[in-house]
Structures are given as structure tokens and as C-alpha cells.
């Protein structure tokens, strides 16, 4: 936002009630979320918050300890901002979960986008599907860097079997935005595929997610079919 576009933040709540939230600027909305009442004080703090973040997307992803370093932002304001972001995230996730059948890579990526939104560390998860491709459950098996150190393949397979999964899609994010698979990623993918098939569960894909990019082991042909007669749900290696 350019400086000439910065409003004076005069009575943003009244403007919201009169004209609706869409009519308000970013600064006015943030002023309301943060609970500021004095217009000029609010303007300076909100401007400082946006400028130090660089963008709204970066702002909402800032951890609370980082937000507390901004002058004028205390525990109450930081908590309000974090809660607002999480509430919006849950609304998006609720919308995604109302269409639980994953028929294509696009369906999977859209769903994972909502699930992984805002994650600042590496997360390894699985989407469990029944025989009709409907989502049974999403499970997080590891969190941290690197996730493969924390992963127990036997424990994962036992859980998938217990939940009655017919198919499974594994995914983990790379916060660095480099989705190139490591040798550990490749080895883990092979071991998981073989272990799942051994108990009658077909692994459909293992996805590595960046901010606006992804790597699919199935698309790239890394997933070798354990049984040639079994056709994968989404992709066939070219």
C-alpha cells in the first residue's frame, strides 16, 4: 500500500457498520481487529506493523513473539491477530472438507493448500481415502526439521490399517520453497509404498509442497508399482 493511500482511520467501526467490511482499507480492518480506539495512535501502530512485515501474507504468518517486538503491539493485540487468522483458516478448511472426494492432482493440491496454510515448520501428513476415493481422515505423523528423522514406517502403516484406509496420499512441505526431493525423501517414499502395499493399502502419491509449487513422486515416475496389475488412481509414470 502506497503512503498516499493510507487513510486517517477515522471511526473505522462506524464505516464498517455503514458500508460493510469490503469498503474498509487494510489499515482500517487491522485497526478493528487489534482493538485500537484512538485513530492517530492506531494509524501509527498499524502502519508500523504492515511496514515491518512487508505484506499482509507475511504479517499473518509472523509468530506471536515476533509481533510483540512491534511498538504498540502487546499480548492482547498479538493474540487477536493470531486468532483472526486461525479463524479464517478454519473457515477455508471447512469449505475444502465439504468436497471430500479427491479425483485429481488439482483436488489434492487445493485440499492440502488449506491444510498446510500458515505452517512455518516441516510437517509430514497423510490423507486417508476409502475405496471410493472419499477422505476418511487427515493425519499428521511428524512435525519439525527434518521430518524423516521422526517417522516410524511401521507405526504409520499400523495406523492406516486401523483406520481402514484403502488408499493413502502422503505429503510434506518444504518451508524453504525448494521442492526438490532429497535422497531421504526418495528412500522414504519407496519404503512407505512397499510397506503400505504389503498390508493391502495402495499409496497414490507423495507430494512435496512449496508456497506455489509442488513435486509429485507419482507424476515424475518415482512410484514404482509393487504389483503391475494394480492401476494407480491418479497417475501413471510416463
JSON list of C-alpha atoms in Angstrom, two decimals, residues 9-227:
[
{"chain": "A", "resi": 9, "resn": "UNK", "atom": "CA", "xyz": [-8.56, 5.76, 10.33]},
{"chain": "A", "resi": 10, "resn": "UNK", "atom": "CA", "xyz": [-11.41, 7.98, 11.47]},
{"chain": "A", "resi": 11, "resn": "UNK", "atom": "CA", "xyz": [-14.16, 5.83, 13.01]},
{"chain": "A", "resi": 12, "resn": "UNK", "atom": "CA", "xyz": [-13.48, 2.57, 11.13]},
{"chain": "A", "resi": 13, "resn": "UNK", "atom": "CA", "xyz": [-16.15, 0.68, 13.11]},
{"chain": "A", "resi": 14, "resn": "UNK", "atom": "CA", "xyz": [-18.81, 3.17, 12.08]},
{"chain": "A", "resi": 15, "resn": "UNK", "atom": "CA", "xyz": [-17.67, 2.90, 8.46]},
{"chain": "A", "resi": 16, "resn": "UNK", "atom": "CA", "xyz": [-17.86, -0.88, 8.65]},
{"chain": "A", "resi": 17, "resn": "UNK", "atom": "CA", "xyz": [-21.41, -0.79, 10.02]},
{"chain": "A", "resi": 18, "resn": "UNK", "atom": "CA", "xyz": [-22.48, 1.73, 7.40]},
{"chain": "A", "resi": 19, "resn": "UNK", "atom": "CA", "xyz": [-20.69, 0.45, 4.30]},
{"chain": "A", "resi": 20, "resn": "UNK", "atom": "CA", "xyz": [-19.62, -3.10, 5.10]},
{"chain": "A", "resi": 21, "resn": "UNK", "atom": "CA", "xyz": [-16.19, -4.65, 5.64]},
{"chain": "A", "resi": 22, "resn": "UNK", "atom": "CA", "xyz": [-15.34, -4.67, 1.92]},
{"chain": "A", "resi": 23, "resn": "UNK", "atom": "CA", "xyz": [-15.34, -0.86, 1.90]},
{"chain": "A", "resi": 24, "resn": "UNK", "atom": "CA", "xyz": [-12.58, -0.63, 4.50]},
{"chain": "A", "resi": 25, "resn": "UNK", "atom": "CA", "xyz": [-8.86, -0.38, 3.81]},
{"chain": "A", "resi": 26, "resn": "UNK", "atom": "CA", "xyz": [-6.33, -2.89, 5.13]},
{"chain": "A", "resi": 27, "resn": "UNK", "atom": "CA", "xyz": [-5.35, -0.43, 7.84]},
{"chain": "A", "resi": 28, "resn": "UNK", "atom": "CA", "xyz": [-8.93, 0.10, 8.95]},
{"chain": "A", "resi": 29, "resn": "UNK", "atom": "CA", "xyz": [-9.61, -3.62, 9.17]},
{"chain": "A", "resi": 30, "resn": "UNK", "atom": "CA", "xyz": [-6.42, -4.21, 11.15]},
{"chain": "A", "resi": 31, "resn": "UNK", "atom": "CA", "xyz": [-7.30, -1.35, 13.46]},
{"chain": "A", "resi": 32, "resn": "UNK", "atom": "CA", "xyz": [-10.62, -3.01, 14.28]},
{"chain": "A", "resi": 33, "resn": "UNK", "atom": "CA", "xyz": [-9.08, -6.48, 14.71]},
{"chain": "A", "resi": 34, "resn": "UNK", "atom": "CA", "xyz": [-6.42, -5.11, 17.04]},
{"chain": "A", "resi": 35, "resn": "UNK", "atom": "CA", "xyz": [-8.98, -3.19, 19.10]},
{"chain": "A", "resi": 36, "resn": "UNK", "atom": "CA", "xyz": [-7.45, 0.26, 18.84]},
{"chain": "A", "resi": 37, "resn": "UNK", "atom": "CA", "xyz": [-9.71, 3.20, 19.71]},
{"chain": "A", "resi": 38, "resn": "UNK", "atom": "CA", "xyz": [-7.56, 6.31, 19.20]},
{"chain": "A", "resi": 39, "resn": "UNK", "atom": "CA", "xyz": [-7.33, 6.99, 15.42]},
{"chain": "A", "resi": 40, "resn": "UNK", "atom": "CA", "xyz": [-3.90, 8.62, 15.28]},
{"chain": "A", "resi": 41, "resn": "UNK", "atom": "CA", "xyz": [-2.29, 6.14, 17.66]},
{"chain": "A", "resi": 42, "resn": "UNK", "atom": "CA", "xyz": [-3.92, 3.31, 15.74]},
{"chain": "A", "resi": 43, "resn": "UNK", "atom": "CA", "xyz": [-2.63, 4.64, 12.42]},
{"chain": "A", "resi": 44, "resn": "UNK", "atom": "CA", "xyz": [0.99, 4.75, 13.53]},
{"chain": "A", "resi": 45, "resn": "UNK", "atom": "CA", "xyz": [0.98, 1.29, 15.10]},
{"chain": "A", "resi": 46, "resn": "UNK", "atom": "CA", "xyz": [-0.81, -0.38, 12.19]},
{"chain": "A", "resi": 47, "resn": "UNK", "atom": "CA", "xyz": [1.48, 1.29, 9.65]},
{"chain": "A", "resi": 48, "resn": "UNK", "atom": "CA", "xyz": [4.50, 0.10, 11.60]},
{"chain": "A", "resi": 49, "resn": "UNK", "atom": "CA", "xyz": [3.07, -3.42, 11.70]},
{"chain": "A", "resi": 50, "resn": "UNK", "atom": "CA", "xyz": [2.48, -3.55, 7.94]},
{"chain": "A", "resi": 51, "resn": "UNK", "atom": "CA", "xyz": [5.78, -1.92, 7.02]},
{"chain": "A", "resi": 52, "resn": "UNK", "atom": "CA", "xyz": [7.81, -4.24, 9.25]},
{"chain": "A", "resi": 53, "resn": "UNK", "atom": "CA", "xyz": [6.03, -7.26, 7.74]},
{"chain": "A", "resi": 54, "resn": "UNK", "atom": "CA", "xyz": [6.31, -6.29, 4.08]},
{"chain": "A", "resi": 55, "resn": "UNK", "atom": "CA", "xyz": [2.91, -7.71, 3.11]},
{"chain": "A", "resi": 56, "resn": "UNK", "atom": "CA", "xyz": [-0.35, -8.90, 4.64]},
{"chain": "A", "resi": 57, "resn": "UNK", "atom": "CA", "xyz": [0.58, -12.50, 3.90]},
{"chain": "A", "resi": 58, "resn": "UNK", "atom": "CA", "xyz": [3.82, -12.19, 5.82]},
{"chain": "A", "resi": 59, "resn": "UNK", "atom": "CA", "xyz": [2.10, -10.28, 8.59]},
{"chain": "A", "resi": 60, "resn": "UNK", "atom": "CA", "xyz": [-0.39, -13.04, 9.41]},
{"chain": "A", "resi": 61, "resn": "UNK", "atom": "CA", "xyz": [2.36, -15.67, 9.37]},
{"chain": "A", "resi": 62, "resn": "UNK", "atom": "CA", "xyz": [4.51, -13.87, 11.92]},
{"chain": "A", "resi": 63, "resn": "UNK", "atom": "CA", "xyz": [4.81, -15.75, 15.21]},
{"chain": "A", "resi": 64, "resn": "UNK", "atom": "CA", "xyz": [3.48, -14.04, 18.32]},
{"chain": "A", "resi": 65, "resn": "UNK", "atom": "CA", "xyz": [6.94, -13.41, 19.87]},
{"chain": "A", "resi": 66, "resn": "UNK", "atom": "CA", "xyz": [7.88, -11.57, 16.67]},
{"chain": "A", "resi": 67, "resn": "UNK", "atom": "CA", "xyz": [4.70, -9.48, 16.69]},
{"chain": "A", "resi": 68, "resn": "UNK", "atom": "CA", "xyz": [5.41, -8.45, 20.27]},
{"chain": "A", "resi": 69, "resn": "UNK", "atom": "CA", "xyz": [8.57, -6.72, 19.09]},
{"chain": "A", "resi": 70, "resn": "UNK", "atom": "CA", "xyz": [6.49, -4.17, 17.15]},
{"chain": "A", "resi": 71, "resn": "UNK", "atom": "CA", "xyz": [5.98, -0.99, 19.24]},
{"chain": "A", "resi": 72, "resn": "UNK", "atom": "CA", "xyz": [2.39, -0.76, 20.44]},
{"chain": "A", "resi": 73, "resn": "UNK", "atom": "CA", "xyz": [1.63, -4.46, 19.93]},
{"chain": "A", "resi": 74, "resn": "UNK", "atom": "CA", "xyz": [1.08, -6.27, 23.22]},
{"chain": "A", "resi": 75, "resn": "UNK", "atom": "CA", "xyz": [-0.16, -9.77, 24.11]},
{"chain": "A", "resi": 76, "resn": "UNK", "atom": "CA", "xyz": [-3.81, -8.77, 23.58]},
{"chain": "A", "resi": 77, "resn": "UNK", "atom": "CA", "xyz": [-3.22, -7.34, 20.09]},
{"chain": "A", "resi": 78, "resn": "UNK", "atom": "CA", "xyz": [-0.95, -10.21, 19.00]},
{"chain": "A", "resi": 79, "resn": "UNK", "atom": "CA", "xyz": [-3.47, -12.77, 20.26]},
{"chain": "A", "resi": 80, "resn": "UNK", "atom": "CA", "xyz": [-6.33, -11.05, 18.42]},
{"chain": "A", "resi": 81, "resn": "UNK", "atom": "CA", "xyz": [-4.38, -11.08, 15.17]},
{"chain": "A", "resi": 82, "resn": "UNK", "atom": "CA", "xyz": [-3.38, -14.75, 15.54]},
{"chain": "A", "resi": 83, "resn": "UNK", "atom": "CA", "xyz": [-6.94, -15.75, 16.44]},
{"chain": "A", "resi": 84, "resn": "UNK", "atom": "CA", "xyz": [-8.40, -13.87, 13.45]},
{"chain": "A", "resi": 85, "resn": "UNK", "atom": "CA", "xyz": [-6.00, -15.59, 11.08]},
{"chain": "A", "resi": 86, "resn": "UNK", "atom": "CA", "xyz": [-6.72, -19.03, 12.53]},
{"chain": "A", "resi": 87, "resn": "UNK", "atom": "CA", "xyz": [-10.46, -18.42, 12.35]},
{"chain": "A", "resi": 88, "resn": "UNK", "atom": "CA", "xyz": [-10.18, -17.55, 8.66]},
{"chain": "A", "resi": 89, "resn": "UNK", "atom": "CA", "xyz": [-8.01, -20.62, 8.10]},
{"chain": "A", "resi": 90, "resn": "UNK", "atom": "CA", "xyz": [-10.63, -22.87, 9.68]},
{"chain": "A", "resi": 91, "resn": "UNK", "atom": "CA", "xyz": [-13.37, -21.39, 7.50]},
{"chain": "A", "resi": 92, "resn": "UNK", "atom": "CA", "xyz": [-11.33, -22.22, 4.39]},
{"chain": "A", "resi": 93, "resn": "UNK", "atom": "CA", "xyz": [-10.58, -25.71, 5.69]},
{"chain": "A", "resi": 94, "resn": "UNK", "atom": "CA", "xyz": [-14.25, -26.32, 6.43]},
{"chain": "A", "resi": 95, "resn": "UNK", "atom": "CA", "xyz": [-15.07, -25.37, 2.85]},
{"chain": "A", "resi": 96, "resn": "UNK", "atom": "CA", "xyz": [-12.40, -27.73, 1.50]},
{"chain": "A", "resi": 97, "resn": "UNK", "atom": "CA", "xyz": [-13.66, -30.63, 3.60]},
{"chain": "A", "resi": 98, "resn": "UNK", "atom": "CA", "xyz": [-17.18, -30.28, 2.18]},
{"chain": "A", "resi": 99, "resn": "UNK", "atom": "CA", "xyz": [-15.86, -31.70, -1.09]},
{"chain": "A", "resi": 100, "resn": "UNK", "atom": "CA", "xyz": [-14.08, -34.78, 0.25]},
{"chain": "A", "resi": 101, "resn": "UNK", "atom": "CA", "xyz": [-13.68, -36.79, -2.96]},
{"chain": "A", "resi": 102, "resn": "UNK", "atom": "CA", "xyz": [-10.19, -36.39, -4.44]},
{"chain": "A", "resi": 103, "resn": "UNK", "atom": "CA", "xyz": [-10.30, -37.21, -8.14]},
{"chain": "A", "resi": 104, "resn": "UNK", "atom": "CA", "xyz": [-7.27, -35.35, -9.47]},
{"chain": "A", "resi": 105, "resn": "UNK", "atom": "CA", "xyz": [-3.97, -33.75, -8.55]},
{"chain": "A", "resi": 106, "resn": "UNK", "atom": "CA", "xyz": [-5.79, -30.40, -8.55]},
{"chain": "A", "resi": 107, "resn": "UNK", "atom": "CA", "xyz": [-8.24, -31.63, -5.92]},
{"chain": "A", "resi": 108, "resn": "UNK", "atom": "CA", "xyz": [-5.37, -32.86, -3.76]},
{"chain": "A", "resi": 109, "resn": "UNK", "atom": "CA", "xyz": [-3.35, -29.66, -4.05]},
{"chain": "A", "resi": 110, "resn": "UNK", "atom": "CA", "xyz": [-6.35, -27.47, -3.26]},
{"chain": "A", "resi": 111, "resn": "UNK", "atom": "CA", "xyz": [-7.13, -29.52, -0.18]},
{"chain": "A", "resi": 112, "resn": "UNK", "atom": "CA", "xyz": [-3.51, -29.55, 1.00]},
{"chain": "A", "resi": 113, "resn": "UNK", "atom": "CA", "xyz": [-3.23, -25.81, 0.44]},
{"chain": "A", "resi": 114, "resn": "UNK", "atom": "CA", "xyz": [-5.89, -25.22, 3.08]},
{"chain": "A", "resi": 115, "resn": "UNK", "atom": "CA", "xyz": [-4.50, -27.86, 5.44]},
{"chain": "A", "resi": 116, "resn": "UNK", "atom": "CA", "xyz": [-0.90, -26.60, 5.26]},
{"chain": "A", "resi": 117, "resn": "UNK", "atom": "CA", "xyz": [-1.75, -22.89, 5.19]},
{"chain": "A", "resi": 118, "resn": "UNK", "atom": "CA", "xyz": [0.39, -20.98, 7.66]},
{"chain": "A", "resi": 119, "resn": "UNK", "atom": "CA", "xyz": [2.70, -23.85, 8.63]},
{"chain": "A", "resi": 120, "resn": "UNK", "atom": "CA", "xyz": [6.15, -22.46, 9.47]},
{"chain": "A", "resi": 121, "resn": "UNK", "atom": "CA", "xyz": [7.89, -25.78, 10.01]},
{"chain": "A", "resi": 122, "resn": "UNK", "atom": "CA", "xyz": [8.10, -29.02, 8.09]},
{"chain": "A", "resi": 123, "resn": "UNK", "atom": "CA", "xyz": [5.03, -31.23, 8.52]},
{"chain": "A", "resi": 124, "resn": "UNK", "atom": "CA", "xyz": [4.57, -34.80, 7.29]},
{"chain": "A", "resi": 125, "resn": "UNK", "atom": "CA", "xyz": [0.98, -35.89, 6.90]},
{"chain": "A", "resi": 126, "resn": "UNK", "atom": "CA", "xyz": [-1.25, -38.45, 5.23]},
{"chain": "A", "resi": 127, "resn": "UNK", "atom": "CA", "xyz": [-4.66, -38.22, 3.61]},
{"chain": "A", "resi": 128, "resn": "UNK", "atom": "CA", "xyz": [-6.52, -41.49, 4.07]},
{"chain": "A", "resi": 129, "resn": "UNK", "atom": "CA", "xyz": [-9.08, -42.47, 1.41]},
{"chain": "A", "resi": 130, "resn": "UNK", "atom": "CA", "xyz": [-11.68, -45.20, 1.31]},
{"chain": "A", "resi": 131, "resn": "UNK", "atom": "CA", "xyz": [-12.35, -47.40, -1.71]},
{"chain": "A", "resi": 132, "resn": "UNK", "atom": "CA", "xyz": [-14.48, -44.67, -3.34]},
{"chain": "A", "resi": 133, "resn": "UNK", "atom": "CA", "xyz": [-11.73, -42.04, -3.02]},
{"chain": "A", "resi": 134, "resn": "UNK", "atom": "CA", "xyz": [-13.51, -40.23, -0.19]},
{"chain": "A", "resi": 135, "resn": "UNK", "atom": "CA", "xyz": [-11.43, -38.68, 2.56]},
{"chain": "A", "resi": 136, "resn": "UNK", "atom": "CA", "xyz": [-11.57, -40.74, 5.73]},
{"chain": "A", "resi": 137, "resn": "UNK", "atom": "CA", "xyz": [-9.16, -38.68, 7.76]},
{"chain": "A", "resi": 138, "resn": "UNK", "atom": "CA", "xyz": [-6.07, -36.50, 7.60]},
{"chain": "A", "resi": 139, "resn": "UNK", "atom": "CA", "xyz": [-3.27, -37.39, 9.99]},
{"chain": "A", "resi": 140, "resn": "UNK", "atom": "CA", "xyz": [-0.07, -35.57, 10.92]},
{"chain": "A", "resi": 141, "resn": "UNK", "atom": "CA", "xyz": [2.70, -38.04, 11.71]},
{"chain": "A", "resi": 142, "resn": "UNK", "atom": "CA", "xyz": [5.67, -35.74, 12.24]},
{"chain": "A", "resi": 143, "resn": "UNK", "atom": "CA", "xyz": [6.49, -32.11, 12.71]},
{"chain": "A", "resi": 144, "resn": "UNK", "atom": "CA", "xyz": [9.90, -30.46, 12.68]},
{"chain": "A", "resi": 145, "resn": "UNK", "atom": "CA", "xyz": [13.06, -30.44, 10.59]},
{"chain": "A", "resi": 146, "resn": "UNK", "atom": "CA", "xyz": [13.83, -32.82, 9.03]},
{"chain": "A", "resi": 147, "resn": "UNK", "atom": "CA", "xyz": [10.62, -34.81, 9.44]},
{"chain": "A", "resi": 148, "resn": "UNK", "atom": "CA", "xyz": [12.00, -38.11, 8.14]},
{"chain": "A", "resi": 149, "resn": "UNK", "atom": "CA", "xyz": [14.09, -38.49, 11.30]},
{"chain": "A", "resi": 150, "resn": "UNK", "atom": "CA", "xyz": [10.89, -38.69, 13.36]},
{"chain": "A", "resi": 151, "resn": "UNK", "atom": "CA", "xyz": [8.98, -41.05, 11.07]},
{"chain": "A", "resi": 152, "resn": "UNK", "atom": "CA", "xyz": [8.31, -44.67, 12.05]},
{"chain": "A", "resi": 153, "resn": "UNK", "atom": "CA", "xyz": [7.05, -46.51, 8.97]},
{"chain": "A", "resi": 154, "resn": "UNK", "atom": "CA", "xyz": [5.65, -49.50, 10.94]},
{"chain": "A", "resi": 155, "resn": "UNK", "atom": "CA", "xyz": [3.68, -47.13, 13.19]},
{"chain": "A", "resi": 156, "resn": "UNK", "atom": "CA", "xyz": [2.30, -45.26, 10.18]},
{"chain": "A", "resi": 157, "resn": "UNK", "atom": "CA", "xyz": [1.21, -48.44, 8.41]},
{"chain": "A", "resi": 158, "resn": "UNK", "atom": "CA", "xyz": [-0.44, -49.80, 11.56]},
{"chain": "A", "resi": 159, "resn": "UNK", "atom": "CA", "xyz": [-2.42, -46.57, 11.92]},
{"chain": "A", "resi": 160, "resn": "UNK", "atom": "CA", "xyz": [-3.51, -46.58, 8.27]},
{"chain": "A", "resi": 161, "resn": "UNK", "atom": "CA", "xyz": [-4.65, -50.18, 8.61]},
{"chain": "A", "resi": 162, "resn": "UNK", "atom": "CA", "xyz": [-6.50, -49.41, 11.83]},
{"chain": "A", "resi": 163, "resn": "UNK", "atom": "CA", "xyz": [-8.36, -46.53, 10.17]},
{"chain": "A", "resi": 164, "resn": "UNK", "atom": "CA", "xyz": [-9.44, -48.77, 7.29]},
{"chain": "A", "resi": 165, "resn": "UNK", "atom": "CA", "xyz": [-7.69, -46.84, 4.51]},
{"chain": "A", "resi": 166, "resn": "UNK", "atom": "CA", "xyz": [-7.83, -48.30, 1.01]},
{"chain": "A", "resi": 167, "resn": "UNK", "atom": "CA", "xyz": [-5.60, -45.59, -0.48]},
{"chain": "A", "resi": 168, "resn": "UNK", "atom": "CA", "xyz": [-3.22, -43.07, 1.02]},
{"chain": "A", "resi": 169, "resn": "UNK", "atom": "CA", "xyz": [-1.57, -39.86, -0.15]},
{"chain": "A", "resi": 170, "resn": "UNK", "atom": "CA", "xyz": [1.46, -38.67, 1.78]},
{"chain": "A", "resi": 171, "resn": "UNK", "atom": "CA", "xyz": [2.57, -35.05, 1.76]},
{"chain": "A", "resi": 172, "resn": "UNK", "atom": "CA", "xyz": [5.08, -32.82, 3.45]},
{"chain": "A", "resi": 173, "resn": "UNK", "atom": "CA", "xyz": [6.03, -29.21, 3.00]},
{"chain": "A", "resi": 174, "resn": "UNK", "atom": "CA", "xyz": [9.40, -27.57, 2.44]},
{"chain": "A", "resi": 175, "resn": "UNK", "atom": "CA", "xyz": [9.25, -24.12, 4.10]},
{"chain": "A", "resi": 176, "resn": "UNK", "atom": "CA", "xyz": [12.36, -23.20, 2.09]},
{"chain": "A", "resi": 177, "resn": "UNK", "atom": "CA", "xyz": [10.16, -23.41, -1.04]},
{"chain": "A", "resi": 178, "resn": "UNK", "atom": "CA", "xyz": [12.68, -25.77, -2.70]},
{"chain": "A", "resi": 179, "resn": "UNK", "atom": "CA", "xyz": [10.58, -28.82, -3.55]},
{"chain": "A", "resi": 180, "resn": "UNK", "atom": "CA", "xyz": [13.47, -30.86, -4.95]},
{"chain": "A", "resi": 181, "resn": "UNK", "atom": "CA", "xyz": [13.29, -34.26, -3.20]},
{"chain": "A", "resi": 182, "resn": "UNK", "atom": "CA", "xyz": [16.25, -35.26, -1.06]},
{"chain": "A", "resi": 183, "resn": "UNK", "atom": "CA", "xyz": [17.69, -38.76, -1.09]},
{"chain": "A", "resi": 184, "resn": "UNK", "atom": "CA", "xyz": [15.94, -39.30, 2.24]},
{"chain": "A", "resi": 185, "resn": "UNK", "atom": "CA", "xyz": [12.64, -38.25, 0.65]},
{"chain": "A", "resi": 186, "resn": "UNK", "atom": "CA", "xyz": [13.14, -40.77, -2.15]},
{"chain": "A", "resi": 187, "resn": "UNK", "atom": "CA", "xyz": [14.08, -43.59, 0.21]},
{"chain": "A", "resi": 188, "resn": "UNK", "atom": "CA", "xyz": [11.14, -42.87, 2.50]},
{"chain": "A", "resi": 189, "resn": "UNK", "atom": "CA", "xyz": [8.75, -42.85, -0.46]},
{"chain": "A", "resi": 190, "resn": "UNK", "atom": "CA", "xyz": [9.93, -46.28, -1.63]},
{"chain": "A", "resi": 191, "resn": "UNK", "atom": "CA", "xyz": [9.75, -47.80, 1.85]},
{"chain": "A", "resi": 192, "resn": "UNK", "atom": "CA", "xyz": [6.28, -46.37, 2.51]},
{"chain": "A", "resi": 193, "resn": "UNK", "atom": "CA", "xyz": [4.96, -47.59, -0.84]},
{"chain": "A", "resi": 194, "resn": "UNK", "atom": "CA", "xyz": [6.18, -51.14, -0.25]},
{"chain": "A", "resi": 195, "resn": "UNK", "atom": "CA", "xyz": [5.04, -51.23, 3.37]},
{"chain": "A", "resi": 196, "resn": "UNK", "atom": "CA", "xyz": [1.56, -49.97, 2.51]},
{"chain": "A", "resi": 197, "resn": "UNK", "atom": "CA", "xyz": [1.13, -52.43, -0.33]},
{"chain": "A", "resi": 198, "resn": "UNK", "atom": "CA", "xyz": [2.17, -55.28, 1.95]},
{"chain": "A", "resi": 199, "resn": "UNK", "atom": "CA", "xyz": [-0.97, -54.69, 4.04]},
{"chain": "A", "resi": 200, "resn": "UNK", "atom": "CA", "xyz": [-3.28, -54.03, 1.09]},
{"chain": "A", "resi": 201, "resn": "UNK", "atom": "CA", "xyz": [-3.15, -50.22, 1.02]},
{"chain": "A", "resi": 202, "resn": "UNK", "atom": "CA", "xyz": [-2.22, -48.51, -2.24]},
{"chain": "A", "resi": 203, "resn": "UNK", "atom": "CA", "xyz": [-0.06, -45.42, -1.93]},
{"chain": "A", "resi": 204, "resn": "UNK", "atom": "CA", "xyz": [-1.25, -42.95, -4.55]},
{"chain": "A", "resi": 205, "resn": "UNK", "atom": "CA", "xyz": [1.38, -40.26, -4.22]},
{"chain": "A", "resi": 206, "resn": "UNK", "atom": "CA", "xyz": [3.88, -38.48, -2.04]},
{"chain": "A", "resi": 207, "resn": "UNK", "atom": "CA", "xyz": [3.81, -34.72, -2.56]},
{"chain": "A", "resi": 208, "resn": "UNK", "atom": "CA", "xyz": [6.38, -32.13, -1.53]},
{"chain": "A", "resi": 209, "resn": "UNK", "atom": "CA", "xyz": [4.79, -28.70, -1.21]},
{"chain": "A", "resi": 210, "resn": "UNK", "atom": "CA", "xyz": [6.27, -25.23, -1.57]},
{"chain": "A", "resi": 211, "resn": "UNK", "atom": "CA", "xyz": [4.47, -21.90, -1.41]},
{"chain": "A", "resi": 212, "resn": "UNK", "atom": "CA", "xyz": [3.25, -22.01, -5.03]},
{"chain": "A", "resi": 213, "resn": "UNK", "atom": "CA", "xyz": [4.96, -25.12, -6.33]},
{"chain": "A", "resi": 214, "resn": "UNK", "atom": "CA", "xyz": [4.99, -28.84, -5.71]},
{"chain": "A", "resi": 215, "resn": "UNK", "atom": "CA", "xyz": [6.76, -32.07, -6.55]},
{"chain": "A", "resi": 216, "resn": "UNK", "atom": "CA", "xyz": [4.77, -35.26, -7.19]},
{"chain": "A", "resi": 217, "resn": "UNK", "atom": "CA", "xyz": [6.58, -38.58, -6.93]},
{"chain": "A", "resi": 218, "resn": "UNK", "atom": "CA", "xyz": [3.77, -40.20, -8.92]},
{"chain": "A", "resi": 219, "resn": "UNK", "atom": "CA", "xyz": [3.88, -37.65, -11.75]},
{"chain": "A", "resi": 220, "resn": "UNK", "atom": "CA", "xyz": [7.65, -37.96, -12.05]},
{"chain": "A", "resi": 221, "resn": "UNK", "atom": "CA", "xyz": [7.57, -41.75, -12.16]},
{"chain": "A", "resi": 222, "resn": "UNK", "atom": "CA", "xyz": [9.32, -42.36, -8.85]},
{"chain": "A", "resi": 223, "resn": "UNK", "atom": "CA", "xyz": [6.50, -44.51, -7.56]},
{"chain": "A", "resi": 224, "resn": "UNK", "atom": "CA", "xyz": [7.13, -47.96, -8.95]},
{"chain": "A", "resi": 225, "resn": "UNK", "atom": "CA", "xyz": [4.09, -50.19, -8.86]},
{"chain": "A", "resi": 226, "resn": "UNK", "atom": "CA", "xyz": [4.71, -53.05, -6.49]},
{"chain": "A", "resi": 227, "resn": "UNK", "atom": "CA", "xyz": [2.16, -55.09, -8.38]}
]
